[in-house]
PDB file of C-alpha atoms and ligand atoms in Angstrom:
ATOM      1  CA  UNK Z   1     -57.226  19.094-143.503  1.00 55.00           C
ATOM      2  CA  UNK Z   2     -58.934  21.339-140.969  1.00 62.00           C
ATOM      3  CA  UNK Z   3     -60.556  24.338-142.641  1.00 72.00           C
ATOM      4  CA  UNK Z   4     -59.149  27.660-141.416  1.00 82.00           C
ATOM      5  CA  UNK Z   5     -61.476  30.368-140.167  1.00 89.00           C
ATOM      6  CA  UNK Z   6     -61.558  33.291-142.595  1.00 92.00           C
ATOM      7  CA  UNK Z   7     -61.243  36.164-140.092  1.00 94.00           C
ATOM      8  CA  UNK Z   8     -60.993  38.735-142.849  1.00 96.00           C
ATOM      9  CA  UNK Z   9     -64.322  37.693-144.353  1.00 97.00           C
ATOM     10  CA  UNK Z  10     -65.960  37.747-140.914  1.00 97.00           C
ATOM     11  CA  UNK Z  11     -64.601  41.251-140.345  1.00 97.00           C
ATOM     12  CA  UNK Z  12     -65.796  42.432-143.770  1.00 98.00           C
ATOM     13  CA  UNK Z  13     -69.322  41.101-143.174  1.00 98.00           C
ATOM     14  CA  UNK Z  14     -69.393  42.643-139.676  1.00 97.00           C
ATOM     15  CA  UNK Z  15     -68.408  46.129-140.903  1.00 96.00           C
ATOM     16  CA  UNK Z  16     -70.734  45.946-143.905  1.00 96.00           C
ATOM     17  CA  UNK Z  17     -73.664  45.069-141.624  1.00 95.00           C
ATOM     18  CA  UNK Z  18     -72.652  47.721-139.070  1.00 93.00           C
ATOM     19  CA  UNK Z  19     -72.520  50.539-141.623  1.00 92.00           C
ATOM     20  CA  UNK Z  20     -75.838  49.387-143.142  1.00 92.00           C
ATOM     21  CA  UNK Z  21     -77.415  49.351-139.664  1.00 91.00           C
ATOM     22  CA  UNK Z  22     -76.126  52.844-138.820  1.00 88.00           C
ATOM     23  CA  UNK Z  23     -77.394  54.264-142.126  1.00 87.00           C
ATOM     24  CA  UNK Z  24     -80.821  52.628-141.822  1.00 86.00           C
ATOM     25  CA  UNK Z  25     -81.126  53.734-138.225  1.00 84.00           C
ATOM     26  CA  UNK Z  26     -80.252  57.328-139.114  1.00 80.00           C
ATOM     27  CA  UNK Z  27     -83.032  57.283-141.693  1.00 79.00           C
ATOM     28  CA  UNK Z  28     -85.538  55.815-139.205  1.00 79.00           C
ATOM     29  CA  UNK Z  29     -84.412  58.168-136.401  1.00 74.00           C
ATOM     30  CA  UNK Z  30     -85.507  61.151-138.477  1.00 74.00           C
ATOM     31  CA  UNK Z  31     -89.094  59.900-138.189  1.00 72.00           C
ATOM     32  CA  UNK Z  32     -88.604  59.002-134.498  1.00 72.00           C
ATOM     33  CA  UNK Z  33     -88.252  55.221-135.008  1.00 74.00           C
ATOM     34  CA  UNK Z  34     -84.493  54.720-134.604  1.00 69.00           C
ATOM     35  CA  UNK Z  35     -82.819  52.264-132.251  1.00 72.00           C
ATOM     36  CA  UNK Z  36     -82.080  54.019-128.931  1.00 68.00           C
ATOM     37  CA  UNK Z  37     -78.538  52.654-128.421  1.00 67.00           C
ATOM     38  CA  UNK Z  38     -77.281  53.984-131.762  1.00 66.00           C
ATOM     39  CA  UNK Z  39     -78.975  57.390-131.579  1.00 67.00           C
ATOM     40  CA  UNK Z  40     -79.248  59.268-134.873  1.00 69.00           C
ATOM     41  CA  UNK Z  41     -75.589  58.851-135.901  1.00 74.00           C
ATOM     42  CA  UNK Z  42     -75.153  59.355-139.658  1.00 77.00           C
ATOM     43  CA  UNK Z  43     -72.743  57.897-142.198  1.00 80.00           C
ATOM     44  CA  UNK Z  44     -70.863  61.225-142.155  1.00 80.00           C
ATOM     45  CA  UNK Z  45     -70.194  60.829-138.431  1.00 80.00           C
ATOM     46  CA  UNK Z  46     -68.231  57.608-138.965  1.00 84.00           C
ATOM     47  CA  UNK Z  47     -66.595  58.458-142.291  1.00 82.00           C
ATOM     48  CA  UNK Z  48     -62.803  58.808-141.919  1.00 86.00           C
ATOM     49  CA  UNK Z  49     -62.553  60.555-145.286  1.00 84.00           C
ATOM     50  CA  UNK Z  50     -64.691  63.331-143.803  1.00 84.00           C
ATOM     51  CA  UNK Z  51     -61.824  63.777-141.338  1.00 87.00           C
ATOM     52  CA  UNK Z  52     -59.347  64.117-144.218  1.00 87.00           C
ATOM     53  CA  UNK Z  53     -61.603  66.529-146.104  1.00 83.00           C
ATOM     54  CA  UNK Z  54     -62.128  68.748-143.053  1.00 87.00           C
ATOM     55  CA  UNK Z  55     -58.568  68.614-141.709  1.00 88.00           C
ATOM     56  CA  UNK Z  56     -57.103  71.436-143.842  1.00 88.00           C
ATOM     57  CA  UNK Z  57     -60.205  73.624-143.322  1.00 87.00           C
ATOM     58  CA  UNK Z  58     -59.830  73.126-139.593  1.00 88.00           C
ATOM     59  CA  UNK Z  59     -56.175  74.178-139.710  1.00 88.00           C
ATOM     60  CA  UNK Z  60     -56.797  77.078-142.059  1.00 87.00           C
ATOM     61  CA  UNK Z  61     -60.118  78.483-140.835  1.00 87.00           C
ATOM     62  CA  UNK Z  62     -60.684  76.715-137.522  1.00 86.00           C
ATOM     63  CA  UNK Z  63     -64.035  75.305-138.735  1.00 84.00           C
ATOM     64  CA  UNK Z  64     -65.486  71.955-139.697  1.00 84.00           C
ATOM     65  CA  UNK Z  65     -66.680  71.341-143.237  1.00 83.00           C
ATOM     66  CA  UNK Z  66     -70.477  71.157-143.614  1.00 79.00           C
ATOM     67  CA  UNK Z  67     -71.947  67.818-142.292  1.00 79.00           C
ATOM     68  CA  UNK Z  68     -68.609  66.692-140.776  1.00 82.00           C
ATOM     69  CA  UNK Z  69     -68.333  65.933-137.062  1.00 81.00           C
ATOM     70  CA  UNK Z  70     -65.313  65.635-134.719  1.00 86.00           C
ATOM     71  CA  UNK Z  71     -65.985  61.866-134.696  1.00 88.00           C
ATOM     72  CA  UNK Z  72     -64.660  61.707-138.288  1.00 87.00           C
ATOM     73  CA  UNK Z  73     -61.310  62.980-137.040  1.00 91.00           C
ATOM     74  CA  UNK Z  74     -61.308  60.373-134.257  1.00 92.00           C
ATOM     75  CA  UNK Z  75     -62.015  57.634-136.847  1.00 92.00           C
ATOM     76  CA  UNK Z  76     -59.258  59.002-139.056  1.00 93.00           C
ATOM     77  CA  UNK Z  77     -56.798  58.991-136.139  1.00 95.00           C
ATOM     78  CA  UNK Z  78     -57.594  55.365-135.225  1.00 96.00           C
ATOM     79  CA  UNK Z  79     -57.318  54.194-138.851  1.00 96.00           C
ATOM     80  CA  UNK Z  80     -54.044  56.055-139.443  1.00 96.00           C
ATOM     81  CA  UNK Z  81     -52.629  54.536-136.263  1.00 97.00           C
ATOM     82  CA  UNK Z  82     -53.585  51.050-137.513  1.00 97.00           C
ATOM     83  CA  UNK Z  83     -52.055  52.025-140.879  1.00 97.00           C
ATOM     84  CA  UNK Z  84     -48.728  52.961-139.315  1.00 98.00           C
ATOM     85  CA  UNK Z  85     -48.686  49.528-137.675  1.00 98.00           C
ATOM     86  CA  UNK Z  86     -50.104  47.256-140.394  1.00 97.00           C
ATOM     87  CA  UNK Z  87     -50.654  49.323-143.559  1.00 97.00           C
ATOM     88  CA  UNK Z  88     -54.095  49.855-145.139  1.00 97.00           C
ATOM     89  CA  UNK Z  89     -55.891  47.090-143.187  1.00 97.00           C
ATOM     90  CA  UNK Z  90     -59.007  49.275-143.157  1.00 96.00           C
ATOM     91  CA  UNK Z  91     -59.279  48.718-146.941  1.00 97.00           C
ATOM     92  CA  UNK Z  92     -59.096  44.935-146.763  1.00 97.00           C
ATOM     93  CA  UNK Z  93     -60.799  44.243-143.428  1.00 97.00           C
ATOM     94  CA  UNK Z  94     -63.395  46.965-142.944  1.00 96.00           C
ATOM     95  CA  UNK Z  95     -64.311  49.129-145.939  1.00 96.00           C
ATOM     96  CA  UNK Z  96     -67.753  47.986-147.185  1.00 96.00           C
ATOM     97  CA  UNK Z  97     -67.156  49.400-150.667  1.00 97.00           C
ATOM     98  CA  UNK Z  98     -63.914  47.399-150.908  1.00 97.00           C
ATOM     99  CA  UNK Z  99     -65.736  44.292-149.675  1.00 98.00           C
ATOM    100  CA  UNK Z 100     -68.577  44.496-152.172  1.00 98.00           C
ATOM    101  CA  UNK Z 101     -66.119  44.980-155.057  1.00 98.00           C
ATOM    102  CA  UNK Z 102     -64.226  41.908-153.839  1.00 97.00           C
ATOM    103  CA  UNK Z 103     -67.410  39.810-153.587  1.00 98.00           C
ATOM    104  CA  UNK Z 104     -68.504  40.789-157.104  1.00 97.00           C
ATOM    105  CA  UNK Z 105     -64.943  40.085-158.264  1.00 97.00           C
ATOM    106  CA  UNK Z 106     -65.374  36.473-157.111  1.00 96.00           C
ATOM    107  CA  UNK Z 107     -68.220  36.133-159.647  1.00 97.00           C
ATOM    108  CA  UNK Z 108     -66.057  37.880-162.276  1.00 96.00           C
ATOM    109  CA  UNK Z 109     -63.249  35.357-161.711  1.00 94.00           C
ATOM    110  CA  UNK Z 110     -65.608  32.506-162.511  1.00 95.00           C
ATOM    111  CA  UNK Z 111     -67.030  34.159-165.619  1.00 94.00           C
ATOM    112  CA  UNK Z 112     -64.042  35.920-167.200  1.00 93.00           C
ATOM    113  CA  UNK Z 113     -60.755  34.090-167.736  1.00 90.00           C
ATOM    114  CA  UNK Z 114     -58.848  37.366-168.030  1.00 90.00           C
ATOM    115  CA  UNK Z 115     -60.318  38.788-164.825  1.00 92.00           C
ATOM    116  CA  UNK Z 116     -57.956  41.372-163.322  1.00 92.00           C
ATOM    117  CA  UNK Z 117     -55.618  41.164-166.341  1.00 91.00           C
ATOM    118  CA  UNK Z 118     -57.828  42.993-168.779  1.00 91.00           C
ATOM    119  CA  UNK Z 119     -56.262  46.484-168.639  1.00 92.00           C
ATOM    120  CA  UNK Z 120     -52.863  46.716-170.384  1.00 93.00           C
ATOM    121  CA  UNK Z 121     -49.992  47.402-167.983  1.00 90.00           C
ATOM    122  CA  UNK Z 122     -49.065  50.677-169.721  1.00 93.00           C
ATOM    123  CA  UNK Z 123     -52.536  52.107-168.961  1.00 94.00           C
ATOM    124  CA  UNK Z 124     -53.082  50.369-165.617  1.00 94.00           C
ATOM    125  CA  UNK Z 125     -49.799  51.603-164.132  1.00 92.00           C
ATOM    126  CA  UNK Z 126     -50.667  55.229-164.943  1.00 94.00           C
ATOM    127  CA  UNK Z 127     -54.316  54.979-163.882  1.00 95.00           C
ATOM    128  CA  UNK Z 128     -53.168  53.949-160.403  1.00 96.00           C
ATOM    129  CA  UNK Z 129     -52.010  57.511-159.722  1.00 96.00           C
ATOM    130  CA  UNK Z 130     -55.403  59.054-160.549  1.00 97.00           C
ATOM    131  CA  UNK Z 131     -56.527  58.475-156.956  1.00 97.00           C
ATOM    132  CA  UNK Z 132     -53.858  60.929-155.714  1.00 97.00           C
ATOM    133  CA  UNK Z 133     -55.266  63.556-158.041  1.00 96.00           C
ATOM    134  CA  UNK Z 134     -58.772  62.827-156.637  1.00 95.00           C
ATOM    135  CA  UNK Z 135     -57.378  63.184-153.098  1.00 95.00           C
ATOM    136  CA  UNK Z 136     -55.673  66.542-153.737  1.00 95.00           C
ATOM    137  CA  UNK Z 137     -58.536  67.934-155.826  1.00 94.00           C
ATOM    138  CA  UNK Z 138     -61.321  67.002-153.381  1.00 92.00           C
ATOM    139  CA  UNK Z 139     -59.423  68.312-150.349  1.00 92.00           C
ATOM    140  CA  UNK Z 140     -58.613  71.554-152.197  1.00 92.00           C
ATOM    141  CA  UNK Z 141     -62.210  72.178-153.314  1.00 91.00           C
ATOM    142  CA  UNK Z 142     -63.662  71.114-149.960  1.00 89.00           C
ATOM    143  CA  UNK Z 143     -61.335  73.440-148.061  1.00 90.00           C
ATOM    144  CA  UNK Z 144     -62.278  76.393-150.240  1.00 88.00           C
ATOM    145  CA  UNK Z 145     -66.019  75.774-150.364  1.00 89.00           C
ATOM    146  CA  UNK Z 146     -66.421  74.191-146.886  1.00 87.00           C
ATOM    147  CA  UNK Z 147     -68.839  71.779-148.593  1.00 85.00           C
ATOM    148  CA  UNK Z 148     -68.340  68.049-149.066  1.00 82.00           C
ATOM    149  CA  UNK Z 149     -68.038  68.128-152.857  1.00 82.00           C
ATOM    150  CA  UNK Z 150     -66.843  64.506-152.938  1.00 85.00           C
ATOM    151  CA  UNK Z 151     -70.375  63.479-151.936  1.00 85.00           C
ATOM    152  CA  UNK Z 152     -71.473  64.227-155.521  1.00 87.00           C
ATOM    153  CA  UNK Z 153     -69.384  61.362-156.916  1.00 90.00           C
ATOM    154  CA  UNK Z 154     -68.999  59.146-153.836  1.00 91.00           C
ATOM    155  CA  UNK Z 155     -70.016  55.508-154.557  1.00 94.00           C
ATOM    156  CA  UNK Z 156     -69.598  54.627-150.845  1.00 92.00           C
ATOM    157  CA  UNK Z 157     -72.284  57.101-149.807  1.00 90.00           C
ATOM    158  CA  UNK Z 158     -74.472  55.967-152.718  1.00 92.00           C
ATOM    159  CA  UNK Z 159     -74.104  52.302-151.681  1.00 93.00           C
ATOM    160  CA  UNK Z 160     -75.847  52.965-148.382  1.00 91.00           C
ATOM    161  CA  UNK Z 161     -78.231  55.695-149.542  1.00 87.00           C
ATOM    162  CA  UNK Z 162     -79.289  54.743-153.078  1.00 85.00           C
ATOM    163  CA  UNK Z 163     -82.832  54.084-151.879  1.00 80.00           C
ATOM    164  CA  UNK Z 164     -83.262  57.420-150.051  1.00 80.00           C
ATOM    165  CA  UNK Z 165     -83.676  61.027-151.155  1.00 77.00           C
ATOM    166  CA  UNK Z 166     -80.105  61.655-149.925  1.00 77.00           C
ATOM    167  CA  UNK Z 167     -78.746  59.766-152.953  1.00 81.00           C
ATOM    168  CA  UNK Z 168     -76.886  61.877-155.523  1.00 88.00           C
ATOM    169  CA  UNK Z 169     -77.009  61.000-159.242  1.00 93.00           C
ATOM    170  CA  UNK Z 170     -73.215  61.267-159.685  1.00 94.00           C
ATOM    171  CA  UNK Z 171     -72.660  58.930-156.725  1.00 93.00           C
ATOM    172  CA  UNK Z 172     -75.110  56.354-158.074  1.00 95.00           C
ATOM    173  CA  UNK Z 173     -73.457  56.455-161.511  1.00 96.00           C
ATOM    174  CA  UNK Z 174     -70.030  55.984-159.855  1.00 96.00           C
ATOM    175  CA  UNK Z 175     -71.428  53.102-157.784  1.00 97.00           C
ATOM    176  CA  UNK Z 176     -72.947  51.289-160.779  1.00 97.00           C
ATOM    177  CA  UNK Z 177     -69.753  51.768-162.824  1.00 97.00           C
ATOM    178  CA  UNK Z 178     -67.650  50.470-159.904  1.00 97.00           C
ATOM    179  CA  UNK Z 179     -69.802  47.386-159.367  1.00 97.00           C
ATOM    180  CA  UNK Z 180     -69.940  46.502-163.078  1.00 97.00           C
ATOM    181  CA  UNK Z 181     -66.181  47.040-163.504  1.00 97.00           C
ATOM    182  CA  UNK Z 182     -65.571  44.802-160.484  1.00 97.00           C
ATOM    183  CA  UNK Z 183     -66.604  41.874-162.673  1.00 97.00           C
ATOM    184  CA  UNK Z 184     -63.507  42.514-164.807  1.00 96.00           C
ATOM    185  CA  UNK Z 185     -61.006  44.223-162.510  1.00 96.00           C
ATOM    186  CA  UNK Z 186     -60.268  43.496-158.855  1.00 96.00           C
ATOM    187  CA  UNK Z 187     -61.306  46.498-156.695  1.00 97.00           C
ATOM    188  CA  UNK Z 188     -61.357  49.086-159.517  1.00 97.00           C
ATOM    189  CA  UNK Z 189     -62.440  51.952-157.256  1.00 97.00           C
ATOM    190  CA  UNK Z 190     -59.701  51.202-154.713  1.00 97.00           C
ATOM    191  CA  UNK Z 191     -57.001  50.840-157.378  1.00 96.00           C
ATOM    192  CA  UNK Z 192     -57.758  53.872-159.485  1.00 97.00           C
ATOM    193  CA  UNK Z 193     -60.030  56.399-157.809  1.00 96.00           C
ATOM    194  CA  UNK Z 194     -60.378  56.109-154.037  1.00 96.00           C
ATOM    195  CA  UNK Z 195     -58.843  59.198-152.366  1.00 95.00           C
ATOM    196  CA  UNK Z 196     -58.882  57.574-148.947  1.00 95.00           C
ATOM    197  CA  UNK Z 197     -57.172  54.478-150.387  1.00 96.00           C
ATOM    198  CA  UNK Z 198     -54.558  56.847-151.831  1.00 96.00           C
ATOM    199  CA  UNK Z 199     -53.845  58.300-148.404  1.00 96.00           C
ATOM    200  CA  UNK Z 200     -53.817  54.900-146.711  1.00 97.00           C
ATOM    201  CA  UNK Z 201     -51.577  53.507-149.464  1.00 97.00           C
ATOM    202  CA  UNK Z 202     -48.829  55.867-148.309  1.00 97.00           C
ATOM    203  CA  UNK Z 203     -48.659  54.027-144.984  1.00 97.00           C
ATOM    204  CA  UNK Z 204     -47.034  51.160-146.915  1.00 97.00           C
ATOM    205  CA  UNK Z 205     -43.827  53.201-146.932  1.00 97.00           C
ATOM    206  CA  UNK Z 206     -43.688  53.628-143.152  1.00 96.00           C
ATOM    207  CA  UNK Z 207     -45.660  50.690-141.711  1.00 97.00           C
ATOM    208  CA  UNK Z 208     -44.018  48.785-138.863  1.00 97.00           C
ATOM    209  CA  UNK Z 209     -45.326  45.301-139.734  1.00 97.00           C
ATOM    210  CA  UNK Z 210     -44.365  44.739-143.372  1.00 97.00           C
ATOM    211  CA  UNK Z 211     -45.011  42.025-145.949  1.00 97.00           C
ATOM    212  CA  UNK Z 212     -41.664  40.221-146.175  1.00 97.00           C
ATOM    213  CA  UNK Z 213     -40.523  37.417-148.488  1.00 97.00           C
ATOM    214  CA  UNK Z 214     -37.597  35.156-147.629  1.00 96.00           C
ATOM    215  CA  UNK Z 215     -35.633  34.774-150.840  1.00 94.00           C
ATOM    216  CA  UNK Z 216     -33.624  31.851-149.305  1.00 94.00           C
ATOM    217  CA  UNK Z 217     -36.686  29.586-149.105  1.00 95.00           C
ATOM    218  CA  UNK Z 218     -38.702  30.950-152.049  1.00 95.00           C
ATOM    219  CA  UNK Z 219     -39.003  28.492-154.953  1.00 95.00           C
ATOM    220  CA  UNK Z 220     -40.141  31.213-157.371  1.00 94.00           C
ATOM    221  CA  UNK Z 221     -43.472  29.555-158.155  1.00 96.00           C
ATOM    222  CA  UNK Z 222     -45.130  33.001-158.375  1.00 96.00           C
ATOM    223  CA  UNK Z 223     -48.281  31.831-156.579  1.00 96.00           C
ATOM    224  CA  UNK Z 224     -48.099  34.970-154.414  1.00 96.00           C
ATOM    225  CA  UNK Z 225     -48.141  37.182-157.528  1.00 96.00           C
ATOM    226  CA  UNK Z 226     -51.210  35.399-158.856  1.00 95.00           C
ATOM    227  CA  UNK Z 227     -52.986  35.686-155.489  1.00 95.00           C
ATOM    228  CA  UNK Z 228     -52.438  39.416-155.074  1.00 96.00           C
ATOM    229  CA  UNK Z 229     -55.654  41.303-155.918  1.00 95.00           C
ATOM    230  CA  UNK Z 230     -53.650  44.473-156.509  1.00 96.00           C
ATOM    231  CA  UNK Z 231     -51.348  42.780-159.073  1.00 95.00           C
ATOM    232  CA  UNK Z 232     -48.225  43.357-156.982  1.00 96.00           C
ATOM    233  CA  UNK Z 233     -45.218  41.193-157.892  1.00 96.00           C
ATOM    234  CA  UNK Z 234     -44.433  39.882-154.433  1.00 96.00           C
ATOM    235  CA  UNK Z 235     -42.066  37.237-155.815  1.00 96.00           C
ATOM    236  CA  UNK Z 236     -39.387  39.730-156.826  1.00 94.00           C
ATOM    237  CA  UNK Z 237     -39.325  41.671-153.556  1.00 94.00           C
ATOM    238  CA  UNK Z 238     -37.821  41.098-150.144  1.00 96.00           C
ATOM    239  CA  UNK Z 239     -40.150  43.713-148.636  1.00 97.00           C
ATOM    240  CA  UNK Z 240     -43.386  44.885-150.247  1.00 96.00           C
ATOM    241  CA  UNK Z 241     -43.434  48.691-150.208  1.00 95.00           C
ATOM    242  CA  UNK Z 242     -45.925  49.145-153.019  1.00 96.00           C
ATOM    243  CA  UNK Z 243     -48.418  51.981-152.402  1.00 96.00           C
ATOM    244  CA  UNK Z 244     -51.224  49.740-153.696  1.00 97.00           C
ATOM    245  CA  UNK Z 245     -50.862  46.974-151.094  1.00 97.00           C
ATOM    246  CA  UNK Z 246     -54.058  46.704-149.032  1.00 97.00           C
ATOM    247  CA  UNK Z 247     -52.667  44.323-146.388  1.00 97.00           C
ATOM    248  CA  UNK Z 248     -55.177  41.658-147.331  1.00 97.00           C
ATOM    249  CA  UNK Z 249     -52.776  38.863-146.365  1.00 95.00           C
ATOM    250  CA  UNK Z 250     -53.568  36.779-149.470  1.00 95.00           C
ATOM    251  CA  UNK Z 251     -49.849  36.417-150.271  1.00 96.00           C
ATOM    252  CA  UNK Z 252     -49.018  35.421-146.699  1.00 95.00           C
ATOM    253  CA  UNK Z 253     -51.714  32.735-146.601  1.00 92.00           C
ATOM    254  CA  UNK Z 254     -50.572  29.111-146.168  1.00 89.00           C
ATOM    255  CA  UNK Z 255     -53.068  28.215-148.872  1.00 90.00           C
ATOM    256  CA  UNK Z 256     -51.085  30.288-151.388  1.00 94.00           C
ATOM    257  CA  UNK Z 257     -47.351  29.981-150.740  1.00 94.00           C
ATOM    258  CA  UNK Z 258     -46.263  26.318-150.803  1.00 94.00           C
ATOM    259  CA  UNK Z 259     -43.245  26.952-148.569  1.00 94.00           C
ATOM    260  CA  UNK Z 260     -44.093  27.588-144.952  1.00 91.00           C
ATOM    261  CA  UNK Z 261     -43.097  30.952-143.434  1.00 92.00           C
ATOM    262  CA  UNK Z 262     -41.741  32.301-146.731  1.00 95.00           C
ATOM    263  CA  UNK Z 263     -44.099  35.270-147.045  1.00 96.00           C
ATOM    264  CA  UNK Z 264     -45.047  36.826-143.722  1.00 95.00           C
ATOM    265  CA  UNK Z 265     -46.294  40.061-142.232  1.00 96.00           C
ATOM    266  CA  UNK Z 266     -43.743  40.990-139.595  1.00 95.00           C
ATOM    267  CA  UNK Z 267     -41.451  43.748-138.286  1.00 94.00           C
TER     268      UNK Z 267
HETATM  269  S1  LIG S 301     -51.645  39.968-151.599  1.00 67.46           S
HETATM  270 FE1  LIG S 301     -49.970  40.680-150.306  1.00 67.46          FE
HETATM  271  S2  LIG S 301     -48.952  42.291-151.491  1.00 67.46           S
HETATM  272 FE2  LIG S 301     -50.938  41.934-152.453  1.00 67.46          FE
HETATM  273  S3  LIG S 301     -52.290  43.445-151.508  1.00 67.46           S
HETATM  274 FE3  LIG S 301     -52.516  41.572-150.302  1.00 67.46          FE
HETATM  275  S4  LIG S 301     -51.001  41.774-148.644  1.00 67.46           S
HETATM  276 FE4  LIG S 301     -50.470  43.312-150.214  1.00 67.46          FE
HETATM  277  S1  LIG S 302     -45.662  31.833-153.379  1.00 67.46           S
HETATM  278 FE1  LIG S 302     -43.948  31.584-151.916  1.00 67.46          FE
HETATM  279  S2  LIG S 302     -42.526  30.231-152.984  1.00 67.46           S
HETATM  280 FE2  LIG S 302     -43.939  30.968-154.556  1.00 67.46          FE
HETATM  281  S3  LIG S 302     -42.913  32.788-155.436  1.00 67.46           S
HETATM  282 FE3  LIG S 302     -44.224  33.532-153.787  1.00 67.46          FE
HETATM  283  S4  LIG S 302     -42.884  33.556-151.973  1.00 67.46           S
HETATM  284 FE4  LIG S 302     -41.864  32.300-153.499  1.00 67.46          FE
END
């Protein structure tokens, strides 16, 4: 059988390399050695969560939060637009922190039999709402202080700055904990703590192209449930509206569902 091209993996590698290049270049540009076509753009300039964090301050005080640029709002707008169409595709196709958790998770799957089933449902189901608390809390504190307080615990920022003096201890601790936990749980940061994932997760309720299962052709093998990194029970739904879906397309893959066109992303 002809091997299919994994477009999602290609996209993940591309965005990981792009963010790494932008961060490195920003560092070099400060000593005058940066690449001319990128300029001195920083990670803050392309961070959509900066747009979320500054949005309320902009409405309330008419100012941007410290370090945040208008470009963050543009990024946020583009990503939200994609979210309204396809759900949180940014999480599964572009976010480098999501990608690295997924790659480490592949090692975890080989080593630990109970990978991604280790946390009891009663705890896991409650923990999944913590990210909404992180979202509300960080936006509230950021709006009142006009400082990016989330930076102090942000594993994403630490991932691309751990080697520089811009690294923050709290961020590095969060990064190490996230990467180690990824061996046991699929995307632990995304599932439990990511405030941007929380916001994007809400697009699952309004997205135009939805994950749909045809109950008439489904043979109830539950392969889609096993394939879902976010532990969503696709097999008992006609339409997936779960706030944790990251639009990864694992359940819609021909390699997973044995019955053609039974799980699809469509209007
Ligand atoms: S496997 Fe399907 S339901 Fe699960 S996160 Fe991916 S797209 Fe969403
Ligand atoms: S993998 Fe396909 S056939 Fe199996 S339960 Fe899911 S939708 Fe039904």
